[in-house]
Tab-separated table of C-alpha atoms in Angstrom:
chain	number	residue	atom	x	y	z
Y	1	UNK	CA	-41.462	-67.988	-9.825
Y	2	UNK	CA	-41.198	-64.674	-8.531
Y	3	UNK	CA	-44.991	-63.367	-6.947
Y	4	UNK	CA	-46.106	-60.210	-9.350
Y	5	UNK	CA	-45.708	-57.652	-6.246
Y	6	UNK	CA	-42.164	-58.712	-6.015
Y	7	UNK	CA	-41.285	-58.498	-9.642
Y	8	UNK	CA	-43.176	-54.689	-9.583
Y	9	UNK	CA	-41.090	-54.160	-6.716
Y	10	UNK	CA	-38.048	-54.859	-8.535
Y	11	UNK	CA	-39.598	-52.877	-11.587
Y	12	UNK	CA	-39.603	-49.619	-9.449
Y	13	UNK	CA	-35.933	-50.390	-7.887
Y	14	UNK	CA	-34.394	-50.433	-11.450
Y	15	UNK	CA	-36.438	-47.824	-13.384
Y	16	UNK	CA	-34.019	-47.892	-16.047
Y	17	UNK	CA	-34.847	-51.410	-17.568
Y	18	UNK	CA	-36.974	-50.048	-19.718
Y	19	UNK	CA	-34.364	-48.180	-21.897
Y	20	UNK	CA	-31.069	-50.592	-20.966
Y	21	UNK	CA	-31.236	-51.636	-24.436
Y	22	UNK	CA	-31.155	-47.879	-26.379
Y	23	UNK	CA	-27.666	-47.469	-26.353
Y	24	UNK	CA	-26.771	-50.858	-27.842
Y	25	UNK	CA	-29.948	-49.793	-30.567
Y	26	UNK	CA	-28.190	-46.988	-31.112
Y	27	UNK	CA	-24.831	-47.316	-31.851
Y	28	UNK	CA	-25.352	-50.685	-34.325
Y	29	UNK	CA	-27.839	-48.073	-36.342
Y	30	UNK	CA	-24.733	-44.997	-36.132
Y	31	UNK	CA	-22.248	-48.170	-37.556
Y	32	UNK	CA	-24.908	-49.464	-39.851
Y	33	UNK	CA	-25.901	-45.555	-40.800
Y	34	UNK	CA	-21.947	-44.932	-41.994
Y	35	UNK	CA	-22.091	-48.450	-43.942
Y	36	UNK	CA	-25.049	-47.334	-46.103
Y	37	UNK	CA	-23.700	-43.738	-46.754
Y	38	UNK	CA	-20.367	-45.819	-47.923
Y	39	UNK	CA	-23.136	-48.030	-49.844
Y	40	UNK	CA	-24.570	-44.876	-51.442
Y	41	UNK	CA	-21.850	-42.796	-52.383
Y	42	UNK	CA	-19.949	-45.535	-54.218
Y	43	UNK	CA	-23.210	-46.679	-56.197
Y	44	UNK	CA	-25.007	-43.380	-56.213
Y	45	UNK	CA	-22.804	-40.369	-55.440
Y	46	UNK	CA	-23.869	-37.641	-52.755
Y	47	UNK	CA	-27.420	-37.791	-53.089
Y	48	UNK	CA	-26.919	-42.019	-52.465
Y	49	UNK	CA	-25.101	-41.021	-49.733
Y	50	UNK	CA	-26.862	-38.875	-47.827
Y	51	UNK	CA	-30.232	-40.592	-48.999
Y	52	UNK	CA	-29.177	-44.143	-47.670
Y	53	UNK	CA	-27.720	-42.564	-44.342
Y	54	UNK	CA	-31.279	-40.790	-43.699
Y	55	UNK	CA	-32.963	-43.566	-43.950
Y	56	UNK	CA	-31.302	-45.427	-41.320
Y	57	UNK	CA	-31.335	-41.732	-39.252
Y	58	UNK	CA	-35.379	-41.866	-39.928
Y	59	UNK	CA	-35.577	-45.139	-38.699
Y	60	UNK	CA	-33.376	-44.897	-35.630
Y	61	UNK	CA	-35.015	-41.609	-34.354
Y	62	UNK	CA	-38.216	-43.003	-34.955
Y	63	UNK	CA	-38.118	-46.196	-32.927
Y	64	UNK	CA	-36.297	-44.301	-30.293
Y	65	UNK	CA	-38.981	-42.151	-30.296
Y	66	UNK	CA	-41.592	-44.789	-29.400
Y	67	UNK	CA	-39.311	-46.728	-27.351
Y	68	UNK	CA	-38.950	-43.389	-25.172
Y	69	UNK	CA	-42.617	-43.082	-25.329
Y	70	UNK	CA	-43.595	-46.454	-24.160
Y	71	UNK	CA	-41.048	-46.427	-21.439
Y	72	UNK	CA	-42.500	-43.220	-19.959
Y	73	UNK	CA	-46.330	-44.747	-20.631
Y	74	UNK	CA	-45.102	-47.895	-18.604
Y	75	UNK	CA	-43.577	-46.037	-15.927
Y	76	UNK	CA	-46.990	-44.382	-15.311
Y	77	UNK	CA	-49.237	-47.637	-16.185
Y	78	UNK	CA	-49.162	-50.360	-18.034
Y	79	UNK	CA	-52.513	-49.998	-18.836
Y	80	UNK	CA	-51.024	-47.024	-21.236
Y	81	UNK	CA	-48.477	-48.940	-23.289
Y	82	UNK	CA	-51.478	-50.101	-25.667
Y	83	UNK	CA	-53.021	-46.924	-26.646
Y	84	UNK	CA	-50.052	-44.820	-26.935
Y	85	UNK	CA	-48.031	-47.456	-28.974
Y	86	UNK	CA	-50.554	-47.795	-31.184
Y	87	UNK	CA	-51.465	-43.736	-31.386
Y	88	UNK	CA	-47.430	-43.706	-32.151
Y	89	UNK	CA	-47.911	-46.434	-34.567
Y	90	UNK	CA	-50.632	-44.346	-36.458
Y	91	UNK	CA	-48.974	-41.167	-36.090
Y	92	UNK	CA	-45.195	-42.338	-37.092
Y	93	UNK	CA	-47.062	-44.071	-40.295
Y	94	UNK	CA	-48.597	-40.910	-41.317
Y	95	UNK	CA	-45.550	-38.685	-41.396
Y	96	UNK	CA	-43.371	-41.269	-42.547
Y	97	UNK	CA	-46.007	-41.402	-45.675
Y	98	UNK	CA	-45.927	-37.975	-45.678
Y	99	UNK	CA	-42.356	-37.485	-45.707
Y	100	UNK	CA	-41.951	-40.004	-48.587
Y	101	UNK	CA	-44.409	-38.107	-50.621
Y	102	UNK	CA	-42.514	-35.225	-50.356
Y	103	UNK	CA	-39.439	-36.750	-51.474
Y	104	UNK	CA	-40.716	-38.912	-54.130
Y	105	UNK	CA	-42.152	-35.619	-55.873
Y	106	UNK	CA	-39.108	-33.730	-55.754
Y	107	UNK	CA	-37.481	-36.436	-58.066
Y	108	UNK	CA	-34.393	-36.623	-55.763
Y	109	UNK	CA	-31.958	-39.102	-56.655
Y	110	UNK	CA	-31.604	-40.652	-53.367
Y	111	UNK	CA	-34.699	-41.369	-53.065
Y	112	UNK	CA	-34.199	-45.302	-53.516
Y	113	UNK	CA	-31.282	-45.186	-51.264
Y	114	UNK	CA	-33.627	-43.524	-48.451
Y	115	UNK	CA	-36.115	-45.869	-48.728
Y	116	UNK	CA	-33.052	-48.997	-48.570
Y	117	UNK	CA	-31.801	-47.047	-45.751
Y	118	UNK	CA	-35.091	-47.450	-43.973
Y	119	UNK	CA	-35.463	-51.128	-44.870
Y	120	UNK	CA	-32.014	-51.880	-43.720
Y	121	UNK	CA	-32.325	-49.736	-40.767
Y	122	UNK	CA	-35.470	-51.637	-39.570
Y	123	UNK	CA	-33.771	-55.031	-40.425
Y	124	UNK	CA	-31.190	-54.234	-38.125
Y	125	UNK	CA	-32.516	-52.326	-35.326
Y	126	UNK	CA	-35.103	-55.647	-35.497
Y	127	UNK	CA	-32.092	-57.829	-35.378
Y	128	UNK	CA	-29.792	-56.377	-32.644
Y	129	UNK	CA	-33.327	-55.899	-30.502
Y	130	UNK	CA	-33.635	-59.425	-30.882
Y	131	UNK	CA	-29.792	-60.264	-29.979
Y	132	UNK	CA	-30.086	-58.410	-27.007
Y	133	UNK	CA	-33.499	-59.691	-25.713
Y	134	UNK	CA	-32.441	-63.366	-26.431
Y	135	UNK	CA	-28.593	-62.643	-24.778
Y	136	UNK	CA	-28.327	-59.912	-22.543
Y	137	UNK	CA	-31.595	-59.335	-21.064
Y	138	UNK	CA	-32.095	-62.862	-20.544
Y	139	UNK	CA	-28.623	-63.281	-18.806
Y	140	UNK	CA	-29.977	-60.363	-16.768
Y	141	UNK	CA	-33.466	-62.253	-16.016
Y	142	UNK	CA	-31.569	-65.283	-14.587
Y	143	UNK	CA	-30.214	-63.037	-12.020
């Protein structure tokens, strides 16, 4: 087992380890983002459409939000992961709630589409996260 000064020292010689995985994130919610607007234009029309593809679009921009966030607290200390994922947490929560609000009272059609666009977007970003922790990352970790 690695001593902790050497595994910070390798920390600080790849600095990009802490975002690796985004692109991967990424594309499965673009592919998964074009399935649900398929999804909700054939069982909704437009407003299916564009609802179900938002959702996945809110989901994806919000976790790379905090993923960007808590790579950036980590960089600076570690000690700064905790209160700024949480203060993320709290703040992504609130607009999120917010947002749906908003949309609910309009009486927009895609609303249920948006909010299964979320849910599957979270399912999936969830899932491919785990993928590549379990696969890639640990492949890398063996190294």
């Amino acid at each position: 087992m690695a001593e902790p000064g050497a595994r910070a020292a390798e920390a600080v010689a790849d600095r990009g380890w802490r975002l690796r995985h985004l692109p991967v994130l990424l594309i499965a919610s673009a592919v998964l983002g074009a399935a649900a607007a398929v999804v909700g234009g054939t069982t909704r029309g437009a407003d299916g459409a564009l609802g179900a593809a938002l959702g996945v679009a809110v989901t994806a921009l919000s976790y790379t939000l905090t993923t960007v966030l808590l790579a950036w607290a980590d960089a600076r200390d570690p000690q700064l992961v905790l209160p700024f994922g949480l203060g993320a947490y709290v703040a992504k929560m609130t607009v999120l709630g917010a947002v749906m609000v908003g949309v609910a009272s309009t009486g927009w059609s895609g609303l249920v589409p948006f909010c299964l666009g979320i849910a599957a977007g979270v399912l999936v970003w969830t899932g491919v996260h785990i993928w590549w922790l379990t696969t890639v990352h640990a492949r890398r970790s063996r190294r």
